Amino acid sequence: MSLVVRRVETENTWDQTILSESVFLPSTPTYKSPAVTSRMMDYELFLNSLTLFRELRHTGQHYTDFLPAVVHVNAHTDKAERMEAIVDRYVKGNLTALDHLPLGSGR
């Protein structure tokens, strides 16, 4: 982790990129991999909002019955509106809560 901290403090790189590189790059003569065991998650259960809005919404019955574990809302300029709509859809049960939102960001 000290390598990750140092890179975050000294590089103009996205922190998630630094962490991914640190975990997934193999060891070299100048870099020792932390030997982290990685596990892949079901991308629909641990969902990125782009996948939700661009793809999953249009899968018919699968979408109607679907309940994600987590939705990461990151790539939209209208994050607050989308987060509220996601709560309305998956917590409050409003099946049409996402219908008014476009596929990508903004209007």
Tab-separated table of N, CA, C and O in Angstrom:
chain	number	residue	atom	x	y	z
A	1	MET	N	0.820	-1.206	0.000
A	1	MET	CA	0.000	0.000	0.000
A	1	MET	C	0.853	1.255	0.000
A	1	MET	O	0.412	2.282	-0.473
A	2	SER	N	2.054	1.184	0.537
A	2	SER	CA	2.906	2.377	0.568
A	2	SER	C	3.224	2.843	-0.854
A	2	SER	O	3.307	4.047	-1.106
A	3	LEU	N	3.376	1.903	-1.790
A	3	LEU	CA	3.607	2.269	-3.177
A	3	LEU	C	2.396	3.011	-3.739
A	3	LEU	O	2.531	4.022	-4.424
A	4	VAL	N	1.213	2.524	-3.437
A	4	VAL	CA	-0.015	3.170	-3.907
A	4	VAL	C	-0.118	4.580	-3.331
A	4	VAL	O	-0.393	5.538	-4.051
A	5	VAL	N	0.124	4.719	-2.054
A	5	VAL	CA	0.059	6.037	-1.409
A	5	VAL	C	1.053	6.988	-2.055
A	5	VAL	O	0.720	8.136	-2.375
A	6	ARG	N	2.289	6.534	-2.241
A	6	ARG	CA	3.317	7.388	-2.859
A	6	ARG	C	2.908	7.815	-4.260
A	6	ARG	O	3.032	8.987	-4.618
A	7	ARG	N	2.371	6.893	-5.049
A	7	ARG	CA	1.965	7.238	-6.413
A	7	ARG	C	0.797	8.215	-6.418
A	7	ARG	O	0.771	9.149	-7.215
A	8	VAL	N	-0.166	8.022	-5.526
A	8	VAL	CA	-1.308	8.944	-5.453
A	8	VAL	C	-0.820	10.347	-5.092
A	8	VAL	O	-1.315	11.339	-5.630
A	9	GLU	N	0.141	10.434	-4.194
A	9	GLU	CA	0.654	11.731	-3.750
A	9	GLU	C	1.538	12.412	-4.779
A	9	GLU	O	1.630	13.637	-4.795
A	10	THR	N	2.192	11.659	-5.666
A	10	THR	CA	3.181	12.250	-6.570
A	10	THR	C	2.804	12.233	-8.050
A	10	THR	O	3.449	12.911	-8.841
A	11	GLU	N	1.789	11.485	-8.434
A	11	GLU	CA	1.424	11.389	-9.849
A	11	GLU	C	0.057	12.008	-10.098
A	11	GLU	O	-0.813	11.993	-9.232
A	12	ASN	N	-0.111	12.511	-11.278
A	12	ASN	CA	-1.410	13.047	-11.688
A	12	ASN	C	-2.176	11.934	-12.409
A	12	ASN	O	-2.406	11.987	-13.609
A	13	THR	N	-2.516	10.897	-11.649
A	13	THR	CA	-3.187	9.712	-12.181
A	13	THR	C	-4.386	9.396	-11.308
A	13	THR	O	-4.360	9.611	-10.099
A	14	TRP	N	-5.434	8.902	-11.922
A	14	TRP	CA	-6.653	8.534	-11.205
A	14	TRP	C	-6.335	7.448	-10.187
A	14	TRP	O	-5.671	6.459	-10.492
A	15	ASP	N	-6.780	7.607	-8.952
A	15	ASP	CA	-6.446	6.660	-7.882
A	15	ASP	C	-6.876	5.231	-8.185
A	15	ASP	O	-6.185	4.275	-7.836
A	16	GLN	N	-8.003	5.060	-8.866
A	16	GLN	CA	-8.454	3.701	-9.192
A	16	GLN	C	-7.509	3.046	-10.206
A	16	GLN	O	-7.292	1.839	-10.167
A	17	THR	N	-6.934	3.839	-11.091
A	17	THR	CA	-5.966	3.314	-12.055
A	17	THR	C	-4.713	2.839	-11.335
A	17	THR	O	-4.189	1.751	-11.606
A	18	ILE	N	-4.230	3.646	-10.403
A	18	ILE	CA	-3.034	3.281	-9.643
A	18	ILE	C	-3.266	1.994	-8.870
A	18	ILE	O	-2.427	1.088	-8.880
A	19	LEU	N	-4.394	1.881	-8.206
A	19	LEU	CA	-4.681	0.672	-7.448
A	19	LEU	C	-4.771	-0.548	-8.368
A	19	LEU	O	-4.187	-1.599	-8.082
A	20	SER	N	-5.469	-0.414	-9.484
A	20	SER	CA	-5.595	-1.542	-10.427
A	20	SER	C	-4.230	-1.961	-10.962
A	20	SER	O	-3.924	-3.157	-11.037
A	21	GLU	N	-3.405	-0.978	-11.344
A	21	GLU	CA	-2.067	-1.313	-11.837
A	21	GLU	C	-1.253	-2.019	-10.765
A	21	GLU	O	-0.557	-2.992	-11.049
A	22	SER	N	-1.335	-1.552	-9.545
A	22	SER	CA	-0.565	-2.158	-8.457
A	22	SER	C	-0.983	-3.594	-8.189
A	22	SER	O	-0.161	-4.450	-7.872
A	23	VAL	N	-2.263	-3.875	-8.316
A	23	VAL	CA	-2.781	-5.210	-8.031
A	23	VAL	C	-2.554	-6.169	-9.198
A	23	VAL	O	-2.163	-7.317	-8.997
A	24	PHE	N	-2.763	-5.710	-10.422
A	24	PHE	CA	-2.792	-6.632	-11.549
A	24	PHE	C	-1.487	-6.742	-12.343
A	24	PHE	O	-1.316	-7.686	-13.089
A	25	LEU	N	-0.561	-5.784	-12.200
A	25	LEU	CA	0.696	-5.901	-12.934
A	25	LEU	C	1.561	-6.992	-12.311
A	25	LEU	O	1.690	-7.069	-11.094
A	26	PRO	N	2.167	-7.826	-13.136
A	26	PRO	CA	3.025	-8.889	-12.583
A	26	PRO	C	4.343	-8.308	-12.067
A	26	PRO	O	4.745	-7.209	-12.437
A	27	SER	N	5.008	-9.062	-11.236
A	27	SER	CA	6.312	-8.643	-10.719
A	27	SER	C	7.322	-8.529	-11.855
A	27	SER	O	7.258	-9.257	-12.846
A	28	THR	N	8.247	-7.588	-11.682
A	28	THR	CA	9.369	-7.385	-12.607
A	28	THR	C	10.621	-7.212	-11.751
A	28	THR	O	10.530	-7.158	-10.524
A	29	PRO	N	11.775	-7.080	-12.376
A	29	PRO	CA	12.981	-6.845	-11.560
A	29	PRO	C	12.894	-5.563	-10.707
A	29	PRO	O	13.527	-5.471	-9.667
A	30	THR	N	12.089	-4.591	-11.138
A	30	THR	CA	11.996	-3.330	-10.383
A	30	THR	C	10.684	-3.169	-9.624
A	30	THR	O	10.487	-2.163	-8.950
A	31	TYR	N	9.782	-4.135	-9.753
A	31	TYR	CA	8.477	-4.027	-9.088
A	31	TYR	C	8.073	-5.390	-8.543
A	31	TYR	O	8.088	-6.377	-9.275
A	32	LYS	N	7.712	-5.421	-7.275
A	32	LYS	CA	7.231	-6.671	-6.674
A	32	LYS	C	5.718	-6.582	-6.535
A	32	LYS	O	5.198	-5.739	-5.819
A	33	SER	N	5.021	-7.461	-7.209
A	33	SER	CA	3.566	-7.529	-7.121
A	33	SER	C	3.153	-7.854	-5.688
A	33	SER	O	3.817	-8.640	-5.016
A	34	PRO	N	2.046	-7.261	-5.209
A	34	PRO	CA	1.597	-7.570	-3.846
A	34	PRO	C	0.992	-8.961	-3.701
A	34	PRO	O	0.616	-9.358	-2.611
A	35	ALA	N	0.881	-9.711	-4.793
A	35	ALA	CA	0.342	-11.074	-4.789
A	35	ALA	C	-1.076	-11.116	-4.231
A	35	ALA	O	-1.437	-11.985	-3.454
A	36	VAL	N	-1.858	-10.155	-4.644
A	36	VAL	CA	-3.253	-10.085	-4.221
A	36	VAL	C	-4.063	-11.104	-5.013
A	36	VAL	O	-3.876	-11.262	-6.220
A	37	THR	N	-4.938	-11.803	-4.347
A	37	THR	CA	-5.844	-12.709	-5.035
A	37	THR	C	-7.026	-11.891	-5.534
A	37	THR	O	-7.680	-11.193	-4.761
A	38	SER	N	-7.266	-11.956	-6.814
A	38	SER	CA	-8.384	-11.186	-7.360
A	38	SER	C	-9.567	-12.109	-7.617
A	38	SER	O	-9.396	-13.273	-7.982
A	39	ARG	N	-10.741	-11.581	-7.392
A	39	ARG	CA	-11.973	-12.318	-7.651
A	39	ARG	C	-12.850	-11.453	-8.540
A	39	ARG	O	-12.965	-10.248	-8.331
A	40	MET	N	-13.464	-12.070	-9.491
A	40	MET	CA	-14.351	-11.344	-10.387
A	40	MET	C	-15.768	-11.396	-9.844
A	40	MET	O	-16.223	-12.445	-9.379
A	41	MET	N	-16.450	-10.266	-9.908
A	41	MET	CA	-17.829	-10.195	-9.436
A	41	MET	C	-18.773	-10.198	-10.633
A	41	MET	O	-18.382	-9.832	-11.745
A	42	ASP	N	-19.981	-10.586	-10.396
A	42	ASP	CA	-21.010	-10.513	-11.427
A	42	ASP	C	-21.232	-9.043	-11.757
A	42	ASP	O	-21.650	-8.256	-10.907
A	43	TYR	N	-20.918	-8.645	-12.991
A	43	TYR	CA	-20.968	-7.237	-13.356
A	43	TYR	C	-22.382	-6.652	-13.303
A	43	TYR	O	-22.542	-5.440	-13.240
A	44	GLU	N	-23.404	-7.502	-13.299
A	44	GLU	CA	-24.758	-6.978	-13.168
A	44	GLU	C	-25.150	-6.789	-11.702
A	44	GLU	O	-25.970	-5.932	-11.402
A	45	LEU	N	-24.597	-7.575	-10.811
A	45	LEU	CA	-24.908	-7.387	-9.388
A	45	LEU	C	-24.133	-6.220	-8.796
A	45	LEU	O	-24.626	-5.496	-7.949
A	46	PHE	N	-22.893	-6.041	-9.225
A	46	PHE	CA	-22.051	-4.934	-8.801
A	46	PHE	C	-21.907	-4.030	-10.018
A	46	PHE	O	-20.930	-4.077	-10.741
A	47	LEU	N	-22.903	-3.208	-10.204
A	47	LEU	CA	-23.228	-2.586	-11.478
A	47	LEU	C	-22.688	-1.183	-11.618
A	47	LEU	O	-22.766	-0.376	-10.702
A	48	ASN	N	-22.158	-0.887	-12.791
A	48	ASN	CA	-21.794	0.468	-13.165
A	48	ASN	C	-23.032	1.107	-13.784
A	48	ASN	O	-23.764	0.465	-14.536
A	49	SER	N	-23.269	2.373	-13.488
A	49	SER	CA	-24.481	3.027	-13.978
A	49	SER	C	-24.564	3.082	-15.501
A	49	SER	O	-25.652	3.076	-16.062
A	50	LEU	N	-23.423	3.123	-16.191
A	50	LEU	CA	-23.474	3.104	-17.652
A	50	LEU	C	-24.100	1.809	-18.156
A	50	LEU	O	-24.903	1.817	-19.085
A	51	THR	N	-23.735	0.698	-17.537
A	51	THR	CA	-24.331	-0.585	-17.920
A	51	THR	C	-25.822	-0.586	-17.630
A	51	THR	O	-26.621	-1.062	-18.434
A	52	LEU	N	-26.218	-0.022	-16.500
A	52	LEU	CA	-27.636	0.052	-16.152
A	52	LEU	C	-28.413	0.859	-17.179
A	52	LEU	O	-29.428	0.403	-17.702
A	53	PHE	N	-27.952	2.061	-17.490
A	53	PHE	CA	-28.719	2.949	-18.344
A	53	PHE	C	-28.626	2.614	-19.826
A	53	PHE	O	-29.586	2.809	-20.561
A	54	ARG	N	-27.495	2.088	-20.278
A	54	ARG	CA	-27.334	1.793	-21.702
A	54	ARG	C	-27.805	0.407	-22.097
A	54	ARG	O	-28.239	0.193	-23.220
A	55	GLU	N	-27.675	-0.565	-21.186
A	55	GLU	CA	-27.953	-1.941	-21.565
A	55	GLU	C	-29.068	-2.585	-20.758
A	55	GLU	O	-30.054	-3.036	-21.325
A	56	LEU	N	-28.894	-2.660	-19.469
A	56	LEU	CA	-29.796	-3.446	-18.634
A	56	LEU	C	-31.239	-2.980	-18.703
A	56	LEU	O	-32.154	-3.799	-18.687
A	57	ARG	N	-31.456	-1.672	-18.807
A	57	ARG	CA	-32.831	-1.144	-18.868
A	57	ARG	C	-33.622	-1.724	-20.031
A	57	ARG	O	-34.835	-1.707	-20.022
A	58	HIS	N	-32.943	-2.215	-21.034
A	58	HIS	CA	-33.600	-2.632	-22.277
A	58	HIS	C	-33.672	-4.144	-22.433
A	58	HIS	O	-33.816	-4.645	-23.540
A	59	THR	N	-33.612	-4.869	-21.311
A	59	THR	CA	-33.611	-6.333	-21.398
A	59	THR	C	-34.953	-6.948	-21.013
A	59	THR	O	-35.025	-8.134	-20.724
A	60	GLY	N	-35.994	-6.163	-20.993
A	60	GLY	CA	-37.332	-6.694	-20.755
A	60	GLY	C	-37.536	-7.271	-19.376
A	60	GLY	O	-37.277	-6.631	-18.366
A	61	GLN	N	-37.996	-8.510	-19.316
A	61	GLN	CA	-38.351	-9.141	-18.046
A	61	GLN	C	-37.155	-9.254	-17.102
A	61	GLN	O	-37.288	-9.116	-15.900
A	62	HIS	N	-35.979	-9.475	-17.662
A	62	HIS	CA	-34.774	-9.553	-16.828
A	62	HIS	C	-34.614	-8.254	-16.018
A	62	HIS	O	-34.341	-8.287	-14.831
A	63	TYR	N	-34.797	-7.124	-16.660
A	63	TYR	CA	-34.691	-5.824	-15.975
A	63	TYR	C	-35.797	-5.654	-14.943
A	63	TYR	O	-35.560	-5.180	-13.836
A	64	THR	N	-37.000	-6.059	-15.271
A	64	THR	CA	-38.133	-5.917	-14.355
A	64	THR	C	-37.891	-6.696	-13.067
A	64	THR	O	-38.192	-6.220	-11.977
A	65	ASP	N	-37.319	-7.885	-13.174
A	65	ASP	CA	-37.092	-8.751	-12.014
A	65	ASP	C	-35.744	-8.512	-11.329
A	65	ASP	O	-35.491	-9.063	-10.272
A	66	PHE	N	-34.910	-7.715	-11.923
A	66	PHE	CA	-33.525	-7.568	-11.487
A	66	PHE	C	-33.380	-6.689	-10.248
A	66	PHE	O	-34.039	-5.662	-10.114
A	67	LEU	N	-32.475	-7.083	-9.327
A	67	LEU	CA	-32.160	-6.283	-8.141
A	67	LEU	C	-30.645	-6.316	-7.927
A	67	LEU	O	-30.093	-7.323	-7.499
A	68	PRO	N	-29.948	-5.206	-8.241
A	68	PRO	CA	-28.495	-5.201	-8.064
A	68	PRO	C	-28.099	-5.089	-6.593
A	68	PRO	O	-28.870	-4.605	-5.760
A	69	ALA	N	-26.878	-5.519	-6.279
A	69	ALA	CA	-26.344	-5.349	-4.927
A	69	ALA	C	-25.828	-3.924	-4.744
A	69	ALA	O	-26.014	-3.319	-3.694
A	70	VAL	N	-25.188	-3.391	-5.784
A	70	VAL	CA	-24.602	-2.053	-5.751
A	70	VAL	C	-24.713	-1.440	-7.140
A	70	VAL	O	-24.541	-2.140	-8.135
A	71	VAL	N	-24.986	-0.135	-7.198
A	71	VAL	CA	-24.912	0.601	-8.458
A	71	VAL	C	-23.946	1.765	-8.242
A	71	VAL	O	-24.194	2.634	-7.417
A	72	HIS	N	-22.838	1.750	-8.973
A	72	HIS	CA	-21.838	2.812	-8.880
A	72	HIS	C	-22.170	3.866	-9.930
A	72	HIS	O	-22.074	3.616	-11.117
A	73	VAL	N	-22.577	5.051	-9.480
A	73	VAL	CA	-22.942	6.140	-10.383
A	73	VAL	C	-21.744	7.063	-10.477
A	73	VAL	O	-21.431	7.784	-9.539
A	74	ASN	N	-21.070	7.042	-11.645
A	74	ASN	CA	-19.836	7.798	-11.750
A	74	ASN	C	-19.722	8.596	-13.039
A	74	ASN	O	-19.149	9.675	-13.032
A	75	ALA	N	-20.227	8.120	-14.126
A	75	ALA	CA	-19.904	8.689	-15.428
A	75	ALA	C	-20.964	9.648	-15.964
A	75	ALA	O	-21.045	9.855	-17.157
A	76	HIS	N	-21.747	10.229	-15.105
A	76	HIS	CA	-22.838	11.081	-15.566
A	76	HIS	C	-22.718	12.477	-14.967
A	76	HIS	O	-22.345	12.634	-13.810
A	77	THR	N	-23.063	13.485	-15.750
A	77	THR	CA	-23.052	14.854	-15.225
A	77	THR	C	-24.240	15.094	-14.307
A	77	THR	O	-24.188	15.967	-13.451
A	78	ASP	N	-25.293	14.324	-14.485
A	78	ASP	CA	-26.506	14.461	-13.668
A	78	ASP	C	-26.579	13.344	-12.620
A	78	ASP	O	-27.592	12.676	-12.456
A	79	LYS	N	-25.468	13.161	-11.876
A	79	LYS	CA	-25.353	12.068	-10.907
A	79	LYS	C	-26.460	12.075	-9.864
A	79	LYS	O	-27.037	11.042	-9.557
A	80	ALA	N	-26.742	13.246	-9.294
A	80	ALA	CA	-27.732	13.312	-8.207
A	80	ALA	C	-29.101	12.842	-8.687
A	80	ALA	O	-29.772	12.060	-8.008
A	81	GLU	N	-29.508	13.303	-9.857
A	81	GLU	CA	-30.812	12.904	-10.400
A	81	GLU	C	-30.850	11.393	-10.650
A	81	GLU	O	-31.847	10.731	-10.351
A	82	ARG	N	-29.777	10.851	-11.175
A	82	ARG	CA	-29.728	9.414	-11.451
A	82	ARG	C	-29.722	8.603	-10.155
A	82	ARG	O	-30.370	7.571	-10.068
A	83	MET	N	-28.984	9.074	-9.147
A	83	MET	CA	-28.974	8.358	-7.870
A	83	MET	C	-30.363	8.344	-7.241
A	83	MET	O	-30.804	7.315	-6.721
A	84	GLU	N	-31.059	9.472	-7.302
A	84	GLU	CA	-32.418	9.528	-6.767
A	84	GLU	C	-33.340	8.581	-7.530
A	84	GLU	O	-34.163	7.877	-6.929
A	85	ALA	N	-33.197	8.543	-8.847
A	85	ALA	CA	-34.024	7.654	-9.661
A	85	ALA	C	-33.715	6.181	-9.351
A	85	ALA	O	-34.621	5.347	-9.300
A	86	ILE	N	-32.449	5.868	-9.135
A	86	ILE	CA	-32.062	4.491	-8.803
A	86	ILE	C	-32.667	4.079	-7.462
A	86	ILE	O	-33.171	2.965	-7.309
A	87	VAL	N	-32.642	4.983	-6.488
A	87	VAL	CA	-33.272	4.691	-5.191
A	87	VAL	C	-34.772	4.496	-5.371
A	87	VAL	O	-35.357	3.558	-4.810
A	88	ASP	N	-35.394	5.361	-6.165
A	88	ASP	CA	-36.828	5.206	-6.423
A	88	ASP	C	-37.125	3.854	-7.057
A	88	ASP	O	-38.098	3.183	-6.708
A	89	ARG	N	-36.279	3.436	-7.981
A	89	ARG	CA	-36.509	2.170	-8.696
A	89	ARG	C	-36.281	0.958	-7.795
A	89	ARG	O	-37.114	0.069	-7.702
A	90	TYR	N	-35.132	0.906	-7.116
A	90	TYR	CA	-34.753	-0.319	-6.427
A	90	TYR	C	-35.090	-0.347	-4.941
A	90	TYR	O	-35.173	-1.410	-4.364
A	91	VAL	N	-35.298	0.791	-4.320
A	91	VAL	CA	-35.656	0.810	-2.900
A	91	VAL	C	-37.155	1.014	-2.733
A	91	VAL	O	-37.808	0.318	-1.961
A	92	LYS	N	-37.699	1.955	-3.500
A	92	LYS	CA	-39.116	2.290	-3.361
A	92	LYS	C	-40.014	1.512	-4.306
A	92	LYS	O	-41.233	1.594	-4.203
A	93	GLY	N	-39.429	0.792	-5.272
A	93	GLY	CA	-40.204	-0.086	-6.135
A	93	GLY	C	-40.903	0.571	-7.315
A	93	GLY	O	-41.758	-0.046	-7.945
A	94	ASN	N	-40.537	1.809	-7.660
A	94	ASN	CA	-41.139	2.491	-8.800
A	94	ASN	C	-40.499	1.966	-10.086
A	94	ASN	O	-39.402	2.370	-10.461
A	95	LEU	N	-41.177	1.071	-10.790
A	95	LEU	CA	-40.619	0.400	-11.969
A	95	LEU	C	-40.340	1.339	-13.129
A	95	LEU	O	-39.593	0.991	-14.043
A	96	THR	N	-40.900	2.541	-13.137
A	96	THR	CA	-40.682	3.481	-14.241
A	96	THR	C	-39.755	4.633	-13.853
A	96	THR	O	-39.590	5.580	-14.617
A	97	ALA	N	-39.112	4.554	-12.716
A	97	ALA	CA	-38.295	5.667	-12.203
A	97	ALA	C	-37.120	6.039	-13.101
A	97	ALA	O	-36.695	7.187	-13.113
A	98	LEU	N	-36.608	5.111	-13.876
A	98	LEU	CA	-35.449	5.398	-14.721
A	98	LEU	C	-35.826	5.753	-16.154
A	98	LEU	O	-34.974	6.180	-16.933
A	99	ASP	N	-37.090	5.598	-16.477
A	99	ASP	CA	-37.521	5.741	-17.870
A	99	ASP	C	-37.265	7.116	-18.473
A	99	ASP	O	-37.009	7.230	-19.664
A	100	HIS	N	-37.327	8.161	-17.690
A	100	HIS	CA	-37.188	9.519	-18.229
A	100	HIS	C	-35.734	9.930	-18.466
A	100	HIS	O	-35.467	10.956	-19.096
A	101	LEU	N	-34.790	9.140	-18.019
A	101	LEU	CA	-33.381	9.495	-18.143
A	101	LEU	C	-32.799	8.985	-19.461
A	101	LEU	O	-33.123	7.887	-19.906
A	102	PRO	N	-31.918	9.768	-20.081
A	102	PRO	CA	-31.306	9.341	-21.344
A	102	PRO	C	-30.280	8.233	-21.124
A	102	PRO	O	-29.904	7.921	-19.991
A	103	LEU	N	-29.768	7.672	-22.215
A	103	LEU	CA	-28.781	6.595	-22.124
A	103	LEU	C	-27.485	7.048	-21.489
A	103	LEU	O	-26.925	6.381	-20.649
A	104	GLY	N	-26.984	8.206	-21.934
A	104	GLY	CA	-25.705	8.711	-21.426
A	104	GLY	C	-25.913	9.819	-20.421
A	104	GLY	O	-26.903	9.839	-19.696
A	105	SER	N	-24.978	10.737	-20.388
A	105	SER	CA	-25.031	11.836	-19.426
A	105	SER	C	-25.857	13.002	-19.952
A	105	SER	O	-25.931	13.235	-21.145
A	106	GLY	N	-26.412	13.743	-19.029
A	106	GLY	CA	-27.116	14.980	-19.359
A	106	GLY	C	-28.373	14.787	-20.171
A	106	GLY	O	-28.917	13.707	-20.257
A	107	ARG	N	-28.799	15.860	-20.750
A	107	ARG	CA	-30.042	15.863	-21.546
A	107	ARG	C	-29.769	15.973	-23.015
A	107	ARG	O	-28.929	16.534	-23.519
